Coordinates of C-alpha atoms and ligand atoms in Angstrom, one line a residue:
Chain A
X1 CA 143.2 260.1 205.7
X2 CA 139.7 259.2 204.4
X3 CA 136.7 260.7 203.3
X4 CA 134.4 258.9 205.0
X5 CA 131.4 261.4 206.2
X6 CA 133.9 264.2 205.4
X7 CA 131.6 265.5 202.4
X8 CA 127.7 265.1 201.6
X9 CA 125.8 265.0 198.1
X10 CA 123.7 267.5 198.5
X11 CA 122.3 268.7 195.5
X12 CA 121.4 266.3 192.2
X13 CA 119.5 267.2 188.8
X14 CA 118.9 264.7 185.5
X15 CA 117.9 266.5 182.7
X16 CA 114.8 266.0 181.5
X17 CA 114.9 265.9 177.7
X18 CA 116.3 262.8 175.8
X19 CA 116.7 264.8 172.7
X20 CA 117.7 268.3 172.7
X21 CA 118.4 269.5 169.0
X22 CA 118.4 272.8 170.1
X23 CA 121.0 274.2 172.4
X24 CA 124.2 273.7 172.8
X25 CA 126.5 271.6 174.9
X26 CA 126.9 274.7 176.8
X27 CA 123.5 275.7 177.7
X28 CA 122.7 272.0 179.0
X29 CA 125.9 272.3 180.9
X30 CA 124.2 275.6 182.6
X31 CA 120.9 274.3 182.8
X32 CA 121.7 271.1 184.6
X33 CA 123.9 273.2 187.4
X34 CA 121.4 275.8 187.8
X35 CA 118.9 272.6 188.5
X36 CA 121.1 270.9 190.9
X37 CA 122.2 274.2 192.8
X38 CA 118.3 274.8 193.4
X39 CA 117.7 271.4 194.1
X40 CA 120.7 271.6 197.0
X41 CA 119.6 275.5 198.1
X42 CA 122.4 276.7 196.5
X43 CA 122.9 279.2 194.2
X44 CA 126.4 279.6 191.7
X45 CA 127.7 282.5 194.0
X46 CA 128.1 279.9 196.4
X47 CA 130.1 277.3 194.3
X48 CA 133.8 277.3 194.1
X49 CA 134.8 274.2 193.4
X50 CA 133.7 272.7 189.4
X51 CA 134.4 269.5 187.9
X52 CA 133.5 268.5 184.8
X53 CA 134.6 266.0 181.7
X54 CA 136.2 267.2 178.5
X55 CA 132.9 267.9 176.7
X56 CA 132.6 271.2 178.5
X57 CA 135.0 273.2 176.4
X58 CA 138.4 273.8 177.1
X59 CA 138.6 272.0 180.3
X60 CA 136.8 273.7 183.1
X61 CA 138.1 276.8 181.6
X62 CA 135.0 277.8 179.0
X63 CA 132.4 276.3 181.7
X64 CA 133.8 278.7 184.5
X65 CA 133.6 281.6 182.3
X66 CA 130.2 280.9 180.9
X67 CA 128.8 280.4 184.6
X68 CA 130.6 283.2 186.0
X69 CA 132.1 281.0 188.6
X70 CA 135.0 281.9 191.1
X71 CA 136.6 279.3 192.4
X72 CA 139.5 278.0 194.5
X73 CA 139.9 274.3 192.5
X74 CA 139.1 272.7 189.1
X75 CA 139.6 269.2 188.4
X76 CA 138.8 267.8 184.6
X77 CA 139.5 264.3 185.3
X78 CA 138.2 262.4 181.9
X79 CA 137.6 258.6 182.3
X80 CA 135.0 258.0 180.2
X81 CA 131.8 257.5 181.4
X82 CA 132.9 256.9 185.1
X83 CA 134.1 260.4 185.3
X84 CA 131.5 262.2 187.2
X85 CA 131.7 259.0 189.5
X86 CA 135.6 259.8 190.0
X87 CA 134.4 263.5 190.4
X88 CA 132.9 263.1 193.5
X89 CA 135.7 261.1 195.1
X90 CA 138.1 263.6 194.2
X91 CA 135.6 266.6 195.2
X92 CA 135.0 264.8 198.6
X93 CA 139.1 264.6 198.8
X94 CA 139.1 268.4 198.1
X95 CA 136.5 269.3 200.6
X96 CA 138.2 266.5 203.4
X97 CA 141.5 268.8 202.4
X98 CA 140.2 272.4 203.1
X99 CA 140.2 273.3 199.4
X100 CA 136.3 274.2 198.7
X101 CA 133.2 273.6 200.3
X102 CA 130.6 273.4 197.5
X103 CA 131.7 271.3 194.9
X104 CA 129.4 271.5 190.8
X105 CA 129.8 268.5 188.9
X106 CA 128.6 268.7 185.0
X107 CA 127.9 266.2 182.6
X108 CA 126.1 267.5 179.0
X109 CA 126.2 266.4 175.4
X110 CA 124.0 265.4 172.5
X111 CA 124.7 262.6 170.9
X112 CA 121.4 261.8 169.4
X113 CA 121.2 265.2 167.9
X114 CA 124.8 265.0 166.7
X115 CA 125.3 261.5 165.5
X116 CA 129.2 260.5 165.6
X117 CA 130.4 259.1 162.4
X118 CA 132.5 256.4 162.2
X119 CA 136.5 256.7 161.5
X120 CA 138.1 254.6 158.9
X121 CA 141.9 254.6 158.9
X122 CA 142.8 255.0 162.6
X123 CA 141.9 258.3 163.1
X124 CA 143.6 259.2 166.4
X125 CA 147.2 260.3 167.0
X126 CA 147.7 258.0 169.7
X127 CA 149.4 254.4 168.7
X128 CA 146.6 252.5 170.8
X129 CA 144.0 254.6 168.5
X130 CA 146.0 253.6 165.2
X131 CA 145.9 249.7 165.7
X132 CA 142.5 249.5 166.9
X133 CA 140.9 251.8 164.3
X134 CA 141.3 249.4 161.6
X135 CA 139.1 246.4 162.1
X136 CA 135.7 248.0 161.8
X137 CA 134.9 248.4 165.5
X138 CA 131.7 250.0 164.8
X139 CA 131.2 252.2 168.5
X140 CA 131.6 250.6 171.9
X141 CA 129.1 247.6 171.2
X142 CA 132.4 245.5 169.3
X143 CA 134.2 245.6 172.1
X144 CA 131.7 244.8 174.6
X145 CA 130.7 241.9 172.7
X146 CA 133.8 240.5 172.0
X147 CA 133.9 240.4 176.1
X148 CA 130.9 238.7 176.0
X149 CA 132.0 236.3 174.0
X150 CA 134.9 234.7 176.6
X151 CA 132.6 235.2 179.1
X152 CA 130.2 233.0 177.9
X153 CA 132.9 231.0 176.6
X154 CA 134.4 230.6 179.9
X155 CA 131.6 230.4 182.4
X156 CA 129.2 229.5 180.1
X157 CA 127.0 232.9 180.4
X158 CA 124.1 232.9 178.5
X159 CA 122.3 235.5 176.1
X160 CA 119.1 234.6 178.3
X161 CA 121.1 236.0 181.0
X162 CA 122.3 239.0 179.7
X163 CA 118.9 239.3 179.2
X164 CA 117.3 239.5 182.1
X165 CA 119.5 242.3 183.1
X166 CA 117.3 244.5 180.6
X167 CA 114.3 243.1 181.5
X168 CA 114.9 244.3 185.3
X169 CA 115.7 247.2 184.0
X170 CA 112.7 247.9 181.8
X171 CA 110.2 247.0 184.8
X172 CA 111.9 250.1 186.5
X173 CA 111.4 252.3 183.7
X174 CA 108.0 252.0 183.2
X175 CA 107.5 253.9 186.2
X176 CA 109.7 256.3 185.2
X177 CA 107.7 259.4 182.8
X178 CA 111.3 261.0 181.2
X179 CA 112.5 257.0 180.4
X180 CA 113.3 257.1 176.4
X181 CA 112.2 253.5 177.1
X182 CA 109.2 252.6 179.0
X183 CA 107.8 249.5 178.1
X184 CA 108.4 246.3 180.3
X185 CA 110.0 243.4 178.1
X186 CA 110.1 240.1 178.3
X187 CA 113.3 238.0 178.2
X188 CA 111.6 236.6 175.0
X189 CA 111.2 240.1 173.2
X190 CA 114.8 240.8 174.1
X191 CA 116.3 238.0 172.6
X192 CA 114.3 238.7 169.2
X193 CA 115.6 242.2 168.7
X194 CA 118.2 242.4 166.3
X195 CA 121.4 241.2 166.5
X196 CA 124.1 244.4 166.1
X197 CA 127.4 242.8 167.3
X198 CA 126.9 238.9 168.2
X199 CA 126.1 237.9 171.1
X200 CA 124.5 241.1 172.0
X201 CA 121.7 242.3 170.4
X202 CA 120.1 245.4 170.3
X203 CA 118.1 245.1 173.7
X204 CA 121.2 244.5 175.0
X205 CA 122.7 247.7 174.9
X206 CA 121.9 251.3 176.2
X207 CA 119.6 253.9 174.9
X208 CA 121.2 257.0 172.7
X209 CA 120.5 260.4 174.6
X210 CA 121.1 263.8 174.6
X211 CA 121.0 265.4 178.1
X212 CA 123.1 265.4 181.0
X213 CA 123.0 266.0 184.9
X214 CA 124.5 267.5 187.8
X215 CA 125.8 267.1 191.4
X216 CA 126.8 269.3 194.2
X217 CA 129.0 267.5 196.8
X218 CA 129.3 270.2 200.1
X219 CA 131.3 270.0 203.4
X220 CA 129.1 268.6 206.4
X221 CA 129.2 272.1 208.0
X222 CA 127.2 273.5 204.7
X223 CA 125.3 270.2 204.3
X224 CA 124.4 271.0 207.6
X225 CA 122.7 274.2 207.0
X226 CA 120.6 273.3 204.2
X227 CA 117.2 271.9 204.8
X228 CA 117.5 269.0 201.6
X229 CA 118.4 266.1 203.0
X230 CA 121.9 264.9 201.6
X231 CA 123.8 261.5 200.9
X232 CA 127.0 261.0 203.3
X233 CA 130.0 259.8 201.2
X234 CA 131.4 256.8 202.7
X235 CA 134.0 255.6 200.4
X236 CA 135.2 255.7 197.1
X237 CA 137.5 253.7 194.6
X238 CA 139.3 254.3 191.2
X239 CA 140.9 252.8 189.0
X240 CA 141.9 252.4 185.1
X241 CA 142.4 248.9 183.7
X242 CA 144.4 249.0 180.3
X243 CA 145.4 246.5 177.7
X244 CA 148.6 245.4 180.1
X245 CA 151.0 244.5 177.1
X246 CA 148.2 242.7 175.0
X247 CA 147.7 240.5 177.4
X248 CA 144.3 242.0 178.5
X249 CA 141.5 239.9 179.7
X250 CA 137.9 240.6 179.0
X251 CA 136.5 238.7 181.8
X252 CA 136.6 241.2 184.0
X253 CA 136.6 244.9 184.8
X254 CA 138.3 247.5 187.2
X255 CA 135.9 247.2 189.3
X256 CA 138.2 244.5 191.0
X257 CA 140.2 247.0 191.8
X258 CA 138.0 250.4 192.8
X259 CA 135.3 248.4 194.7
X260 CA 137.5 246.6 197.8
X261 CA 138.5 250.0 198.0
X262 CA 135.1 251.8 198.1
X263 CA 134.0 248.7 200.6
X264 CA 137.6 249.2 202.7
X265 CA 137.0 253.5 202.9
X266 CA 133.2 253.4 203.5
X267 CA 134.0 249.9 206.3
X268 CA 130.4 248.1 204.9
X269 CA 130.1 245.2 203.0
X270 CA 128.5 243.4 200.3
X271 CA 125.9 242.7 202.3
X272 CA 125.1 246.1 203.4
X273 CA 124.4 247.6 200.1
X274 CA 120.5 248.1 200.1
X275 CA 120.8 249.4 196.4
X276 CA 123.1 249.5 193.6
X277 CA 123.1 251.7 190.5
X278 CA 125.6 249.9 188.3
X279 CA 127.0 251.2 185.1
X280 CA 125.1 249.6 182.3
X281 CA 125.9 250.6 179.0
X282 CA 125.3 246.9 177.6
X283 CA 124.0 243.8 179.9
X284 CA 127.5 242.3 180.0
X285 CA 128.7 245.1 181.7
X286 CA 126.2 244.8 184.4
X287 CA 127.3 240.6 184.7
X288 CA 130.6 241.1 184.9
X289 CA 130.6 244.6 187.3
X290 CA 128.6 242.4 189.5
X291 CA 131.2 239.7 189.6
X292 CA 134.0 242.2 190.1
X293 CA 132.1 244.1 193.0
X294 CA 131.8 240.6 194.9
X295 CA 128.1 240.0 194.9
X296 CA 128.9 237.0 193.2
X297 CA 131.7 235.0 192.2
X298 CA 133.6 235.2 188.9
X299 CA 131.8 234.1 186.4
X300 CA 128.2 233.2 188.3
X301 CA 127.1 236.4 187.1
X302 CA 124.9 235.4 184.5
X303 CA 123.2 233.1 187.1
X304 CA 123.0 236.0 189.8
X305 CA 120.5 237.8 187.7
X306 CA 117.8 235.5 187.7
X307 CA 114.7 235.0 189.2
X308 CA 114.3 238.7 189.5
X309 CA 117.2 239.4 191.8
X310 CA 117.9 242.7 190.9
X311 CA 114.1 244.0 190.2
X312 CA 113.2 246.3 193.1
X313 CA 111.7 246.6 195.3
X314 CA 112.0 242.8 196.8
X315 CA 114.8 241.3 194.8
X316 CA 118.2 240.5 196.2
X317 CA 120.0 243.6 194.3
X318 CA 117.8 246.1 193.6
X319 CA 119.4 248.1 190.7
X320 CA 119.2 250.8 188.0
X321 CA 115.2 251.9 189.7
X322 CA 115.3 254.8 187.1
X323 CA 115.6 252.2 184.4
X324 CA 119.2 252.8 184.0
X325 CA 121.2 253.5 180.9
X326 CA 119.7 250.4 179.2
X327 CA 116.2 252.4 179.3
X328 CA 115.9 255.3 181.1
X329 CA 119.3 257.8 180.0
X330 CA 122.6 257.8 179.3
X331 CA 123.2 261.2 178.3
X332 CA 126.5 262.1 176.0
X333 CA 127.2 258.3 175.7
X334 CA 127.9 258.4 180.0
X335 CA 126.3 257.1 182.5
X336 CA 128.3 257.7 185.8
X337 CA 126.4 260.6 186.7
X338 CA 123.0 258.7 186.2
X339 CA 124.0 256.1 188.7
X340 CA 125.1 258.7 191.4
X341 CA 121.8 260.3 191.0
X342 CA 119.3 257.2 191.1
X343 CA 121.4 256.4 194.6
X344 CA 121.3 259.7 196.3
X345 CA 116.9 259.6 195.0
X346 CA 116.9 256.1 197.2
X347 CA 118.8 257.4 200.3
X348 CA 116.0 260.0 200.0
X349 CA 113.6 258.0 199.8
X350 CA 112.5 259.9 196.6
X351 CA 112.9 256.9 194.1
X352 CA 109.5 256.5 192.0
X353 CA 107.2 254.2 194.8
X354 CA 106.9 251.6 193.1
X355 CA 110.8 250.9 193.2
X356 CA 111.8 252.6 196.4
X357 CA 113.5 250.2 198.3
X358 CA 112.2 250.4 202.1
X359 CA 114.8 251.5 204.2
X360 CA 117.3 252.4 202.0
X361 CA 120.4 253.8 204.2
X362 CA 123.4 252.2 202.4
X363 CA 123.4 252.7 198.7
X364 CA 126.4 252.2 195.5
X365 CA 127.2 253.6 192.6
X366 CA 129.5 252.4 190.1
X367 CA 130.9 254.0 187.2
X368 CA 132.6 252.5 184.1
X369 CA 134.3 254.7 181.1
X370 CA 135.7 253.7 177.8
X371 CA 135.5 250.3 177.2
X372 CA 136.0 246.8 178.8
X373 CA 137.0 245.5 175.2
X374 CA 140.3 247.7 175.5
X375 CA 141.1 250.1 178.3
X376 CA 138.3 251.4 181.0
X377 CA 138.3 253.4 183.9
X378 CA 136.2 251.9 186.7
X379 CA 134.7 254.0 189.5
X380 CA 133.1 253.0 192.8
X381 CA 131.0 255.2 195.2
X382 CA 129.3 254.1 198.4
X383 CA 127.2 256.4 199.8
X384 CA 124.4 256.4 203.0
X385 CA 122.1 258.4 204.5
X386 CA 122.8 261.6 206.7
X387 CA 123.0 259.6 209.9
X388 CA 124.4 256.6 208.0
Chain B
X1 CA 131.8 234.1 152.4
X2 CA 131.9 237.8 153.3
X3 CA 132.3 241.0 151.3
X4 CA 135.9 241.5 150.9
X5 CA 137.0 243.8 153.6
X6 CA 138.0 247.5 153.1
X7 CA 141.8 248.1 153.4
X8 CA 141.6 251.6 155.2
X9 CA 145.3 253.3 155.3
X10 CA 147.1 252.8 158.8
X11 CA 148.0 256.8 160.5
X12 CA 152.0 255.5 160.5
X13 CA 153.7 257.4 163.9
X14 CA 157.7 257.8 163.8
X15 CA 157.8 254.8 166.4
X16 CA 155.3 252.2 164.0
X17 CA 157.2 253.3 160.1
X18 CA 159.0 249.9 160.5
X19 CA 156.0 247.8 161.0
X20 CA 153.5 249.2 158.4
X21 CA 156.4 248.9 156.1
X22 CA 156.9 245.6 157.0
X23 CA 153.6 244.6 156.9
X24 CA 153.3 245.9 153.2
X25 CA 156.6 242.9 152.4
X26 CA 153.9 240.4 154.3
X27 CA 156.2 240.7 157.6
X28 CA 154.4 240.9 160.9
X29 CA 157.1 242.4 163.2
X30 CA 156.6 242.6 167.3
X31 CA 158.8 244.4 168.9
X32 CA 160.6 242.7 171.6
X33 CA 162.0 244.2 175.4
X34 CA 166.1 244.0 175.0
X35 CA 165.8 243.6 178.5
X36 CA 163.1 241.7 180.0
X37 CA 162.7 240.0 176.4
X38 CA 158.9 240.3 176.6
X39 CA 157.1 241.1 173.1
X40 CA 155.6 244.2 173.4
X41 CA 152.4 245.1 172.2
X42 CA 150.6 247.7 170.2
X43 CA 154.3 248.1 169.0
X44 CA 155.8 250.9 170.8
X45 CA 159.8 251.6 171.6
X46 CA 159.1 251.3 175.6
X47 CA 158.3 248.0 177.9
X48 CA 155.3 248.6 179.8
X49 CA 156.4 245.8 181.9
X50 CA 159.9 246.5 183.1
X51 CA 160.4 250.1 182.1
X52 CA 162.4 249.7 179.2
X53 CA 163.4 251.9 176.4
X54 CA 166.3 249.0 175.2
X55 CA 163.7 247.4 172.5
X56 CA 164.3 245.7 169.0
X57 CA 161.5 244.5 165.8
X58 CA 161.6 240.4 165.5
X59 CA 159.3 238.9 163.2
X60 CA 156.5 237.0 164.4
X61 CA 155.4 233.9 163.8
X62 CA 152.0 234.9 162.4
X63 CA 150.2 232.1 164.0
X64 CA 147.7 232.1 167.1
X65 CA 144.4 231.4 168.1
X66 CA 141.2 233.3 168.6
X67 CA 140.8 234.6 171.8
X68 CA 137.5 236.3 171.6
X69 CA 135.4 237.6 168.5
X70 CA 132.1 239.3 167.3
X71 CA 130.7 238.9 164.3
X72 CA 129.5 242.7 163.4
X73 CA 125.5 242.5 162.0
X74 CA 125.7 246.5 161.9
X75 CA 127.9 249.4 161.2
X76 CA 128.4 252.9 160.0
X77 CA 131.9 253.2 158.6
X78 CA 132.5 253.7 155.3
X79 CA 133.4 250.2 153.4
X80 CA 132.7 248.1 156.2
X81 CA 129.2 248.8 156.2
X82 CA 129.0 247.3 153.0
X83 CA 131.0 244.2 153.5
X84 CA 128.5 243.1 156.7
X85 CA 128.6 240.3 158.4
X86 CA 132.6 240.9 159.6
X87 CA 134.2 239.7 162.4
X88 CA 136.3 241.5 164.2
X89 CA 138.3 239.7 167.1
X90 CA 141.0 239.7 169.2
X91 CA 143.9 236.8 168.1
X92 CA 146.5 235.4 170.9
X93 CA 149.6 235.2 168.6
X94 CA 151.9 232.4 169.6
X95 CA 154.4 234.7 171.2
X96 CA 152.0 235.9 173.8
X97 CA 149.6 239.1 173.0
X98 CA 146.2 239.5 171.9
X99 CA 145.5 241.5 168.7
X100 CA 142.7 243.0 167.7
X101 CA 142.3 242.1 164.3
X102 CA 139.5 240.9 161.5
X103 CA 139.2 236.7 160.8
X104 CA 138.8 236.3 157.3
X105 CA 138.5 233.3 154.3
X106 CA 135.6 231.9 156.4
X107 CA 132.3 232.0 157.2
X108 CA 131.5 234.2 160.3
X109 CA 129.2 231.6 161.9
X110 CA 132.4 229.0 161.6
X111 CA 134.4 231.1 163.7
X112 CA 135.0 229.9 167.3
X113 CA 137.0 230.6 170.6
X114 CA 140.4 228.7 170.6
X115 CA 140.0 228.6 166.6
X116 CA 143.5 228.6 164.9
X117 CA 144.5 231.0 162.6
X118 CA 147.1 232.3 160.6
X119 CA 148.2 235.6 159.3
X120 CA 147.4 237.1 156.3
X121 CA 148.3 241.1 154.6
X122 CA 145.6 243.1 152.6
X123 CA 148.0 245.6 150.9
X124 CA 146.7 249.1 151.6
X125 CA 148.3 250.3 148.4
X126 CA 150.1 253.0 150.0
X127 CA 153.1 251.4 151.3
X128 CA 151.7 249.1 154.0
X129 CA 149.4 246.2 154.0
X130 CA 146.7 245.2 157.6
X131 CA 147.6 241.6 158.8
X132 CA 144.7 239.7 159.3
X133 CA 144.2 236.1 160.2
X134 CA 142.5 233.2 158.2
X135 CA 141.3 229.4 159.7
X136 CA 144.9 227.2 159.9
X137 CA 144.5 224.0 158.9
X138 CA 147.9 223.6 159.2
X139 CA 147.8 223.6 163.0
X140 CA 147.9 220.8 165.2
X141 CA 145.5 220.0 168.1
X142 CA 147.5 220.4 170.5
X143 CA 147.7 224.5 170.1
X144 CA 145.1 225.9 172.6
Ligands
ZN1 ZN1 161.0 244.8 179.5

């Protein structure tokens, strides 16, 4: 069985606000449905299906409750960051499978509001947690740049490079009014701001947010009735790459593993992808996600993202139009459900105009979740327009 | 010459009391696959590779070579914050797995990929010491 055309995105919603000192997790979990369901014609009497990550309570349990929802399946997969991108596949599965028709997908939080403080000692229960809580890995950035490092060690990647991966991304969010970022930069400017974990600097990694967003994935007979236009699901890929025994290797990512499959399910290629939201919560992530989704070779990723290649509307790759998580958002510390939103705008042909990409009919999204310095979950979605 | 480090406490789990306590006689143990004979790491009583639970300590050899490293310009934990610039990196131990770990009794600009290093414990004080690694200069060339 596939999933292929077998359930539509109909409804999306970013929140607006970058800092939200105010409410709680909750509310922005409600706020960010309720904008979605209007956004698809929907209302929450018509959902009954809810996904969401473990930020919303006790599972989808306290979510459920606080919405009032009735529903007929729950799924609370947590990878991470890639999550809400795993949400869809699995919502599209459900709908493919008889189980629900109109899938809610939640993402909220507020890290900027609630800064996270750091854990000395190990902190977690979990063995993994214990050995790796030691060393002073100070957030996500440590482990990210220690990929960076054999990266550049073995393909001889370049913090020039990594930067124009910001750059492109800051040229999109200067048409974008809720960016937290929205000044262009210069490769220059990037590679003055202050080193945090060498060889990534502060430019280098993604912008603190509170927020969040939401999705509504339907059945083609409700997509169907509605009069938004919706994104067909073509085909989607998961997978989690772990430590394997200590003998992990930062060069890559799971997205070696979750794209071919994404490609295989939706039947398109590399080639076919008119735009590509791909996860960016530091530049190496975007290098080697590129590599590992076959755009380029391992290890030419560095030299893929020159000479604007991935600047819309006219480069090779247009990616990240809203800016991305390296400017625009990337609410709760995630960014899956950023990327699946920026795509679904494109198929619509509701991207800001000055990064719409003409004819946009085939567009990915990729999600990534914990880290590539230690174990990750990797996410792929390929979506297309209604006739797609 | 950096800050000296801070020696936070490991969380010790029924499966790791060996280790830690090991570590605290300047031992790094690795437990071993009875079956497959692979070392296993983080130390745990199961193979990950063949399915295992037949699985026994051996000391390592305490030697390797950097595999990957950053050197940390800014952090918010407690002790480390004020012991900036650190590196923390990931060591290939002879025997086969990559350890995360912190490279110490150097510079942090000296450090490099391929670098080796040995082992060295920072007692905790509480019954179990971190094993860290230090520049070799006891290695030979031919190592990575
Ligand atoms: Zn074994």
């Amino acid at each position: 069985m596939t999933i292929r055309g077998k359930a539509f995105i109909a409804g999306i919603y970013e929140h607006p606000l970058r800092e939200i000192p105010d409410r709680s997790n909750s509310q922005i979990h409600a706020e960010v449905a309720a904008g979605a369901l209007a956004d698809a014609g929907l209302s929450f009497s018509d959902v009954d299906a809810y996904f969401c990550d473990s930020s919303a309570g006790f599972g989808p349990l306290s979510m459920a409750d606080y919405l009032g929802l009735r529903l007929t399946h729950v799924d609370s997969t947590e990878t991470g960051g890639s999550s809400y991108v795993v949400h869809v596949g699995h919502a599209a599965e459900a709908i493919a499978a008889g189980k629900c028709q109109v899938a809610l997908i939640t993402l909220a939080g507020r890290p900027r509001s609630a800064a996270m403080a750091g854990r000395p000692g190990g902190g977690g229960a979990t063995p993994d947690m214990v050995f790796e809580g030691l060393w002073g890995m100070s957030g996500a950035v440590t482990g990210y740049a220690m990929a960076a490092t054999r990266h550049m060690h073995e393909f001889g990647t370049t913090s020039a490079q990594l930067a124009e991966v910001k750059v492109a991304a800051s040229l999109h969010a200067q048409h974008n009014p809720n960016a937290f970022l929205q000044e262009p930069m210069t490769v220059e400017e990037v590679l003055e701001s202050p080193m945090i974990s060498s060889p990534l600097r502060r430019d280098d990694c993604c912008v603190v947010t509170d927020g969040g967003g939401a999705l509504i994935v339907v059945s083609p007979e409700v997509a169907r009735d509605l009069s938004r236009v919706s994104a067909k699901i073509l085909g989607h890929g998961e997978a989690i790459k772990h430590a394997d025994n200590g003998r992990l290797d930062l060069t890559y990512t799971g997205a070696v593993v979750s794209g071919p499959r994404a490609f295989e399910e939706a039947g398109v290629t590399q080639a076919d992808i008119d735009y590509a939201s791909i996860y960016d919560s530091f530049t190496i992530t975007v290098i080697e996600t590129l590599e590992d989704l076959g755009f380029c070779a391992k290890g030419e990723g560095g030299r893929f993202v020159l000479d604007g290649a991935l600047v819309a509307p006219d480069g090779r790759l247009p990616f990240n139009t809203d800016g991305g998580g390296l400017c625009n958002n990337h609410p709760s510390n995630r960014g899956g459900i950023t990327k699946v939103i920026e795509a679904v705008r494109q198929l619509r042909g509701e991207a800001h105009p000055a990064v719409q990409v003409p004819d946009c009919t085939i567009a990915l999204a990729h999600g990534t979740g914990g880290s590539i310095g230690t174990r990750m979950g990797s996410s792929t979605l390929i979506l297309g327009t209604e006739d797609a | 010459m950096s800050t000296t480090l801070p020696t936070p406490v490991p969380v010790s789990l029924p499966e790791t009391e060996e280790f830690w306590a090991a570590t605290a006689e300047g031992k790094l143990l690795l437990r071993r696959c009875d079956d497959c004979g692979i070392p296993i790491w983080y130390p745990r009583p199961f193979c990950p590779v063949c399915g295992s639970f037949r699985t026994s300590w051996s000391e390592a050899s305490g030697r390797g070579t950097v595999y990957t490293f950053t050197v940390v310009h800014r952090s918010g934990i407690p002790g480390y914050r004020e012991a900036l610039p650190y590196v923390v990196a990931y060591v290939e131990l002879a025997e086969g797995p990559r350890v995360m770990t912190n490279i110490v009794d150097c510079e942090p600009d000296d450090v490099v990929v391929g670098m080796p290093v040995r082992v060295v414990f920072h007692d905790t004080g509480q019954g179990s010491a971190l094993y860290r690694f230090q520049p070799d200069p006891t290695a030979t060339d031919d190592g990575s």
